[in-house]
Coordinates of C-alpha atoms in Angstrom, one line a residue:
M9 CA -43.1 -5.9 38.9
K10 CA -45.4 -7.5 41.4
T11 CA -44.1 -10.7 42.9
K12 CA -46.0 -13.3 44.7
G13 CA -44.6 -16.3 46.6
M14 CA -46.4 -19.4 47.7
S15 CA -45.4 -21.1 51.0
N16 CA -45.9 -24.8 50.8
K17 CA -45.0 -27.8 53.0
T18 CA -44.1 -30.3 50.2
R19 CA -44.1 -34.0 49.6
K20 CA -41.8 -35.5 47.0
T21 CA -38.3 -34.9 45.6
V22 CA -39.0 -34.5 41.9
A23 CA -40.6 -31.3 41.0
A24 CA -40.5 -27.6 41.1
I25 CA -43.3 -25.7 39.5
I26 CA -42.6 -22.1 38.4
A27 CA -45.0 -19.8 36.8
A28 CA -44.3 -16.3 35.4
T29 CA -47.1 -14.2 33.9
L30 CA -46.0 -11.5 31.4
A31 CA -48.5 -9.0 30.0
A32 CA -48.4 -6.6 27.0
I33 CA -50.4 -3.4 27.4
V34 CA -51.1 -0.8 24.7
I35 CA -50.9 2.9 25.7
L36 CA -52.6 5.8 24.0
S37 CA -49.8 6.6 21.7
G38 CA -50.3 3.2 20.0
T39 CA -47.0 1.8 21.2
F40 CA -47.0 -1.1 23.6
A41 CA -45.0 -2.3 26.6
W42 CA -44.6 -5.5 28.5
Q43 CA -45.1 -5.9 32.3
S44 CA -44.2 -8.7 34.6
I45 CA -47.3 -8.9 36.7
N46 CA -46.9 -12.1 38.6
Q47 CA -44.4 -14.9 39.2
E48 CA -44.7 -17.8 41.5
A49 CA -43.2 -21.2 42.0
K50 CA -43.7 -24.3 44.2
N51 CA -41.1 -26.8 45.2
E52 CA -42.2 -30.4 45.9
T53 CA -40.0 -32.5 48.1
A54 CA -40.0 -35.4 50.6
A55 CA -38.6 -35.5 54.1
A56 CA -35.6 -33.1 54.3
T57 CA -34.8 -33.3 50.6
K58 CA -35.4 -30.3 48.3
N59 CA -35.8 -29.1 44.8
M60 CA -32.8 -30.4 42.9
G61 CA -31.9 -27.1 41.3
G62 CA -34.2 -26.0 38.5
R63 CA -34.7 -22.3 37.7
L64 CA -36.9 -20.9 35.0
H65 CA -35.4 -17.9 33.2
D66 CA -37.6 -15.3 31.5
D67 CA -35.7 -12.4 29.9
F68 CA -37.4 -9.6 28.1
D69 CA -36.2 -6.1 26.9
G70 CA -39.3 -4.9 25.2
N71 CA -38.5 -6.7 21.9
N72 CA -36.4 -9.8 22.6
K73 CA -37.9 -12.5 24.8
D74 CA -36.0 -15.5 26.0
V75 CA -37.6 -18.4 28.0
Y76 CA -35.3 -21.3 29.1
V77 CA -34.3 -23.4 32.1
E78 CA -31.1 -23.6 34.1
N79 CA -29.8 -26.3 36.4
F80 CA -28.1 -23.9 38.9
T81 CA -26.3 -26.6 40.9
S82 CA -22.8 -27.8 40.3
P83 CA -21.1 -31.2 40.8
T84 CA -19.3 -29.8 43.9
E85 CA -22.7 -29.0 45.3
N86 CA -23.9 -32.6 44.8
G87 CA -25.8 -31.4 41.7
V88 CA -27.7 -34.0 39.7
P89 CA -29.2 -33.9 36.2
I90 CA -32.8 -32.6 36.0
F91 CA -35.5 -32.7 33.5
A92 CA -37.9 -29.9 32.5
R93 CA -41.2 -29.2 30.8
I94 CA -42.7 -25.8 30.0
R95 CA -46.3 -24.7 29.1
L96 CA -47.2 -21.4 27.6
D97 CA -50.8 -20.1 28.1
E98 CA -52.1 -17.1 26.1
Y99 CA -54.7 -14.4 26.7
M100 CA -55.8 -11.4 24.7
E101 CA -58.7 -9.0 25.1
L102 CA -59.9 -5.9 23.2
G103 CA -61.9 -2.9 24.4
A104 CA -61.7 0.3 26.5
D105 CA -60.9 -1.7 29.7
A106 CA -58.3 -4.0 28.1
G107 CA -55.7 -4.7 30.7
T108 CA -57.3 -2.4 33.3
N109 CA -60.1 -2.5 35.9
K110 CA -59.5 -6.2 36.2
D111 CA -61.7 -6.7 39.3
A112 CA -64.7 -4.6 38.0
A113 CA -68.0 -6.5 37.7
H114 CA -68.7 -5.0 34.3
R115 CA -65.7 -4.5 32.2
N116 CA -65.7 -3.0 28.7
A117 CA -63.3 -5.6 27.3
T118 CA -63.9 -8.8 25.2
S119 CA -61.6 -11.8 25.3
L120 CA -60.6 -13.3 22.0
V121 CA -61.5 -16.7 23.4
A122 CA -65.0 -17.0 24.8
G123 CA -65.0 -17.8 28.5
A124 CA -61.4 -16.8 29.2
K125 CA -60.9 -14.4 32.1
I126 CA -58.1 -12.0 32.7
N127 CA -57.8 -12.9 36.4
D128 CA -58.0 -16.7 35.9
V129 CA -55.0 -18.2 34.1
S130 CA -56.7 -21.6 34.2
T131 CA -59.1 -20.3 31.6
W132 CA -56.3 -19.1 29.2
T133 CA -55.5 -21.0 26.0
T134 CA -52.5 -23.3 26.0
H135 CA -50.2 -22.8 23.0
I136 CA -50.0 -26.0 20.9
P137 CA -48.1 -25.8 17.6
K138 CA -49.1 -27.9 14.7
A139 CA -46.8 -30.6 13.2
T140 CA -44.7 -29.9 10.2
G141 CA -46.8 -29.7 7.0
Q142 CA -50.0 -29.0 8.9
E143 CA -51.9 -25.9 8.1
G144 CA -51.8 -23.0 10.6
T145 CA -49.6 -22.3 13.5
C146 CA -51.6 -23.4 16.5
D147 CA -53.8 -26.3 17.4
N148 CA -55.4 -25.2 20.6
G149 CA -59.0 -25.1 19.6
N150 CA -58.7 -21.5 18.3
P151 CA -56.4 -21.8 15.3
N152 CA -54.5 -18.6 14.6
T153 CA -56.7 -16.5 16.9
F154 CA -53.7 -15.0 18.8
H155 CA -51.3 -15.5 16.0
D156 CA -53.1 -13.3 13.6
Y157 CA -51.7 -10.6 15.8
W158 CA -48.4 -12.2 17.0
T159 CA -45.5 -14.2 15.6
W160 CA -43.4 -16.2 18.0
K161 CA -39.8 -17.1 17.0
M162 CA -39.0 -20.4 18.7
G163 CA -35.7 -22.1 19.6
G164 CA -32.1 -20.8 19.4
E165 CA -29.6 -19.8 22.1
T166 CA -28.6 -16.8 24.1
V167 CA -25.9 -15.6 26.5
F168 CA -27.1 -15.5 30.1
M169 CA -25.9 -14.8 33.6
P170 CA -26.2 -17.9 35.8
T171 CA -28.7 -17.2 38.5
F172 CA -27.7 -15.8 41.9
N173 CA -30.8 -17.2 43.4
K174 CA -29.5 -20.6 44.6
N175 CA -32.1 -21.0 47.3
K176 CA -33.6 -24.4 46.6
D177 CA -36.8 -23.4 48.5
S178 CA -37.2 -20.2 46.4
L179 CA -40.5 -19.8 44.6
K180 CA -39.1 -17.2 42.1
A181 CA -38.2 -17.4 38.5
D182 CA -35.1 -15.5 37.3
I183 CA -36.4 -12.4 35.5
N184 CA -34.1 -10.2 33.5
G185 CA -36.0 -7.1 32.4
T186 CA -39.3 -5.8 33.8
Y187 CA -41.7 -3.1 32.8
A188 CA -41.2 -1.3 36.1
G189 CA -37.4 -1.2 35.5
L190 CA -35.0 0.1 38.1
N191 CA -36.1 3.7 38.0
G192 CA -39.6 3.4 36.7
N193 CA -38.5 3.3 33.1
P194 CA -39.5 0.1 31.2
Y195 CA -36.7 -2.4 31.0
D196 CA -33.8 -0.3 32.2
D197 CA -33.1 -3.2 34.5
Y198 CA -32.5 -5.5 31.5
V199 CA -28.9 -6.4 30.8
A200 CA -27.6 -7.9 27.5
Y201 CA -24.7 -10.0 28.6
T202 CA -21.7 -10.9 26.5
E203 CA -20.0 -14.3 26.8
G204 CA -17.3 -14.2 29.5
E205 CA -18.6 -11.1 31.2
T206 CA -18.5 -11.3 35.0
K207 CA -20.8 -10.0 37.7
K208 CA -20.2 -9.9 41.4
D209 CA -23.3 -10.1 43.7
N210 CA -24.7 -11.8 46.7
A211 CA -25.9 -15.3 45.9
I212 CA -28.8 -16.5 48.1
Y213 CA -28.8 -20.0 49.7
D214 CA -31.3 -21.8 51.9
N215 CA -30.3 -21.8 55.6
D216 CA -32.4 -24.5 57.1
D217 CA -33.2 -28.2 56.7
N218 CA -37.0 -27.9 56.1
D219 CA -38.8 -27.9 52.8
I220 CA -40.9 -24.8 53.5
D221 CA -40.4 -21.6 51.4
D222 CA -39.4 -19.0 53.9
D223 CA -36.9 -16.2 54.5
N224 CA -34.4 -18.2 56.4
V225 CA -31.5 -17.7 53.9
I226 CA -27.9 -16.8 53.9
T227 CA -26.0 -14.7 51.3
K228 CA -22.6 -15.3 49.9
E229 CA -20.7 -13.0 47.6
E230 CA -19.9 -14.7 44.3
T231 CA -18.6 -13.8 40.9
H232 CA -20.6 -15.4 38.1
T233 CA -19.5 -15.5 34.4
A234 CA -22.0 -15.1 31.5
K235 CA -22.1 -18.0 29.2
K236 CA -24.1 -19.4 26.3
T237 CA -27.2 -21.5 26.8
Q238 CA -27.4 -24.6 24.6
S239 CA -29.0 -24.2 21.2
A240 CA -32.5 -25.5 20.8
T241 CA -34.7 -26.7 18.1
V242 CA -38.5 -26.7 18.8
I243 CA -40.5 -29.5 17.2
T244 CA -43.8 -31.2 17.8
M245 CA -44.1 -34.7 19.4
E246 CA -45.3 -36.0 16.0
D247 CA -42.2 -34.6 14.3
W248 CA -40.0 -36.0 17.0
K249 CA -41.6 -39.5 16.7
N250 CA -41.2 -39.4 12.9
A251 CA -37.5 -38.5 13.3
G252 CA -36.8 -41.6 15.4
R253 CA -37.5 -40.6 19.0
K254 CA -33.9 -39.6 19.6
S255 CA -32.8 -37.7 22.7
G256 CA -31.2 -34.3 22.0
K257 CA -31.3 -30.6 22.3
F258 CA -34.9 -30.2 21.4
W259 CA -38.0 -28.7 23.0
V260 CA -40.6 -31.3 22.0
Y261 CA -44.2 -30.0 22.1
D262 CA -46.7 -32.6 23.1
V263 CA -50.4 -32.6 22.1
D264 CA -51.4 -31.1 25.4
G265 CA -49.2 -28.1 25.1
W266 CA -46.4 -29.2 27.4
A267 CA -42.9 -28.8 25.8
Y268 CA -40.3 -31.2 27.1
W269 CA -36.5 -30.7 26.9
A270 CA -35.4 -34.0 25.3
E271 CA -32.3 -34.7 27.3
A272 CA -31.0 -34.3 30.9
I273 CA -30.0 -30.8 32.0
Q274 CA -26.6 -31.3 33.6
P275 CA -25.5 -29.3 36.7
G276 CA -24.4 -25.8 35.6
E277 CA -26.1 -26.1 32.2
A278 CA -29.1 -24.2 30.7
T279 CA -31.4 -25.5 28.0
G280 CA -31.7 -23.8 24.7
L281 CA -34.5 -21.3 24.1
L282 CA -38.2 -22.2 23.9
I283 CA -39.1 -18.7 22.9
D284 CA -36.6 -16.3 21.3
S285 CA -38.8 -13.3 20.4
I286 CA -42.4 -12.2 20.0
T287 CA -43.3 -9.8 17.2
Q288 CA -46.6 -7.9 16.8
D289 CA -47.9 -8.4 13.2
I290 CA -51.2 -6.5 13.5
E291 CA -52.0 -3.8 16.0
P292 CA -55.8 -3.6 16.7
I293 CA -57.5 -0.3 16.2
E294 CA -59.0 -0.5 19.7
D295 CA -57.2 -0.8 23.1
W296 CA -55.8 -4.3 23.6
Y297 CA -54.1 -6.5 26.2
Y298 CA -52.0 -9.6 25.5
A299 CA -50.4 -11.9 28.1
I300 CA -48.5 -15.2 28.3
N301 CA -48.4 -17.4 31.4
V302 CA -45.2 -19.4 31.5
V303 CA -45.2 -22.5 33.7
A304 CA -42.2 -24.8 34.2
Q305 CA -41.9 -28.1 36.0
F306 CA -38.7 -30.0 37.0
A307 CA -38.0 -33.6 38.0
T308 CA -35.2 -35.9 38.6
A309 CA -34.5 -39.1 36.6
G310 CA -37.0 -41.9 37.0
D311 CA -38.9 -40.1 39.8
W312 CA -41.7 -38.6 37.8
G313 CA -44.4 -38.8 40.5
E314 CA -46.8 -41.4 39.0
D315 CA -46.9 -43.5 42.1
D316 CA -48.3 -40.9 44.4
N317 CA -49.7 -38.1 42.1
T318 CA -46.8 -35.7 42.7
G319 CA -44.3 -34.1 40.4
F320 CA -45.3 -34.3 36.7
F321 CA -48.3 -36.3 37.8
D322 CA -49.7 -33.7 40.2
T323 CA -52.9 -32.9 38.3
T324 CA -53.6 -29.8 40.4
K325 CA -50.6 -28.2 38.6
G326 CA -51.3 -29.6 35.1
V327 CA -52.1 -32.8 33.2
N328 CA -50.4 -36.1 33.5
P329 CA -47.7 -36.7 30.9
T330 CA -48.9 -38.6 27.9
K331 CA -47.4 -42.0 27.0
D332 CA -45.2 -40.4 24.4
A333 CA -44.0 -37.8 26.9
M334 CA -43.1 -40.6 29.4
F335 CA -41.2 -42.4 26.6
L336 CA -39.3 -39.2 25.9
L337 CA -38.4 -38.7 29.6
N338 CA -37.3 -42.2 30.1
Q339 CA -35.4 -42.2 26.9
A340 CA -33.6 -39.0 27.9
A341 CA -32.9 -40.4 31.4
G342 CA -31.2 -43.4 29.8
E343 CA -33.7 -46.0 30.8
A344 CA -33.2 -49.3 29.0
P345 CA -35.8 -50.4 26.6
K346 CA -37.4 -53.8 27.0
V347 CA -36.1 -56.2 24.2
T348 CA -38.5 -59.0 23.3
I349 CA -37.3 -61.8 21.0
S350 CA -39.7 -63.9 19.0
E351 CA -39.1 -66.7 16.4
Q352 CA -40.9 -66.3 13.1
N353 CA -43.0 -69.5 13.6
G354 CA -42.9 -69.7 17.4
N355 CA -40.3 -72.4 17.5
N356 CA -37.9 -72.9 20.4
S357 CA -36.0 -75.9 19.1
V358 CA -34.0 -76.6 16.0
N359 CA -32.2 -79.5 14.4
R360 CA -28.5 -79.3 13.8
G361 CA -27.8 -78.0 10.4
N362 CA -31.1 -76.0 10.2
T363 CA -32.0 -72.4 10.7
L364 CA -34.5 -70.2 12.6
N365 CA -35.7 -66.6 11.9
F366 CA -35.8 -64.2 14.9
N367 CA -37.2 -60.8 15.3
A368 CA -36.6 -58.3 18.2
T369 CA -39.2 -55.8 19.4
L370 CA -38.1 -52.8 21.5
T371 CA -40.5 -51.1 23.8
L372 CA -40.2 -48.3 26.4
V373 CA -43.1 -47.3 28.7
D374 CA -45.3 -49.7 26.5
V375 CA -44.5 -47.8 23.4
Q376 CA -42.9 -49.7 20.6
I377 CA -39.6 -48.4 19.2
N378 CA -39.6 -48.8 15.4
N379 CA -36.4 -47.1 14.3
Q380 CA -33.8 -48.7 16.6
K381 CA -31.7 -51.7 15.7
V382 CA -30.3 -54.5 17.8
T383 CA -27.0 -56.4 17.7
W384 CA -27.5 -60.2 17.5
S385 CA -25.3 -62.8 19.1
V386 CA -25.3 -66.5 20.2
E387 CA -24.2 -67.8 23.6
G388 CA -23.3 -71.3 24.6
A389 CA -22.5 -72.7 21.2
S390 CA -19.6 -75.1 20.6
S391 CA -19.5 -75.0 16.8
A392 CA -17.9 -72.2 14.8
D393 CA -20.6 -72.8 12.2
T394 CA -23.3 -71.8 14.7
N395 CA -24.1 -68.1 14.3
I396 CA -26.7 -65.5 13.8
N397 CA -26.5 -62.8 11.1
T398 CA -27.5 -59.1 11.3
D399 CA -31.1 -59.9 10.2
G400 CA -31.7 -62.4 13.0
L401 CA -31.2 -65.6 11.0
L402 CA -29.8 -68.3 13.3
T403 CA -27.8 -71.2 11.7
I404 CA -26.9 -74.3 13.8
G405 CA -23.7 -76.0 12.8
M406 CA -23.9 -79.7 11.9
D407 CA -21.2 -80.4 14.5
E408 CA -22.9 -78.4 17.3
Q409 CA -22.4 -80.3 20.6
A410 CA -24.5 -78.0 22.8
S411 CA -28.0 -79.2 23.6
E412 CA -29.2 -75.6 24.3
I413 CA -28.0 -72.2 23.2
V414 CA -29.2 -68.7 23.9
V415 CA -30.0 -66.1 21.2
K416 CA -29.3 -62.6 22.5
A417 CA -30.3 -59.1 21.2
V418 CA -28.8 -55.9 22.5
S419 CA -30.2 -52.5 21.7
E420 CA -27.7 -50.5 19.7
E421 CA -29.0 -47.2 21.3
N422 CA -28.7 -48.4 24.9
N423 CA -26.7 -51.5 25.6
K424 CA -28.6 -52.0 28.9
G425 CA -31.6 -53.1 26.7
I426 CA -31.1 -56.9 26.4
G427 CA -33.4 -59.7 25.3
T428 CA -32.7 -63.4 25.3
Y429 CA -34.3 -66.5 23.8
K430 CA -33.4 -70.1 24.7
V431 CA -33.2 -72.6 21.8
T432 CA -33.0 -76.4 22.2
V433 CA -30.7 -78.1 19.7
T434 CA -31.8 -81.5 18.5
D435 CA -30.6 -84.2 16.2
P436 CA -32.2 -84.4 12.8
V437 CA -34.8 -87.1 12.5
T438 CA -33.5 -90.1 10.6
P439 CA -35.9 -91.3 7.9

């Protein structure tokens, strides 16, 4: 396994970007093997603050492949919830030079996607699944090109060993299983852990106050216990929206290929799996090479980077989150929706003994929430007959003494989402 680190003086506490490139190479016998050829990460921080504790895990034993994220901090280490998104980029080529002679000017290998280059992951094709009921498996401009050859099993859970790399300046993903192995044998460094199994090793911690990736670390012998990740479902953004935009244990694939974990990752927790396995369906008759570039980003609640183009909004590392993605992140972070109350005919006054019809609209990040309800109430009324029902119908009692009341709507999903509407109470006009 070749490993490359990237030293970087960083800017804002919200993001760590981790990329691990995994490649599959055929050998003459017609069998194939996977090789980790590159992994890198960048932590972005402000002043003396650091990456808040995100670690990408990428486990592969030659057949089973698990991709997930761990929040490696703990409450005793002032750990905080983090949020994550992952992007998977694919590349495949066919020909005598497939996977080899990568720097040669004239290579005898043809990419499945025109213009893609083996040495330039920015030209690879981002994996974008289709929504439920849509034909095909990908919507990345080249439907089924890669997935005529490969089937990905998405979602699920696994048992993992919490990372021993607790250096918050570290640029490395946590890799379990490499083509090089320990003794040159593919994947003999892979370990299949059982729940409750323990491992004693030296944990690595940062040993300075700067935010530069360097070798100034300390080690501390620790015993870690293998445990389950959470269990994940993988759905598209369209499916998630149709299901009511709920937070939960899902990887939600947006239209740009970024998959978001739809709830906060608490200290000591790991997400469910984004990928569980990759199966070759068709083996080409000529030499071939297939690779996946795995990119992960992390952020802390509400500090997504939109104000200064850092974090999820650093376009040098990817694309800005869509409005739907920002809704998901803010929803998962517990941000309160904006509750706007309107009266059916625009009235803000009502005679005693009469009624008004109210509606409540909930929005978050300028996206309207259509499937969430509110609880209605009236404040400032003196009459027991002044009330508002579950449909927003306000009735003013004939004996109401208050000259003004307040109609209130509270989001049932998040009680911090509150809207109010003042109503003037008037005497009926005497004929």
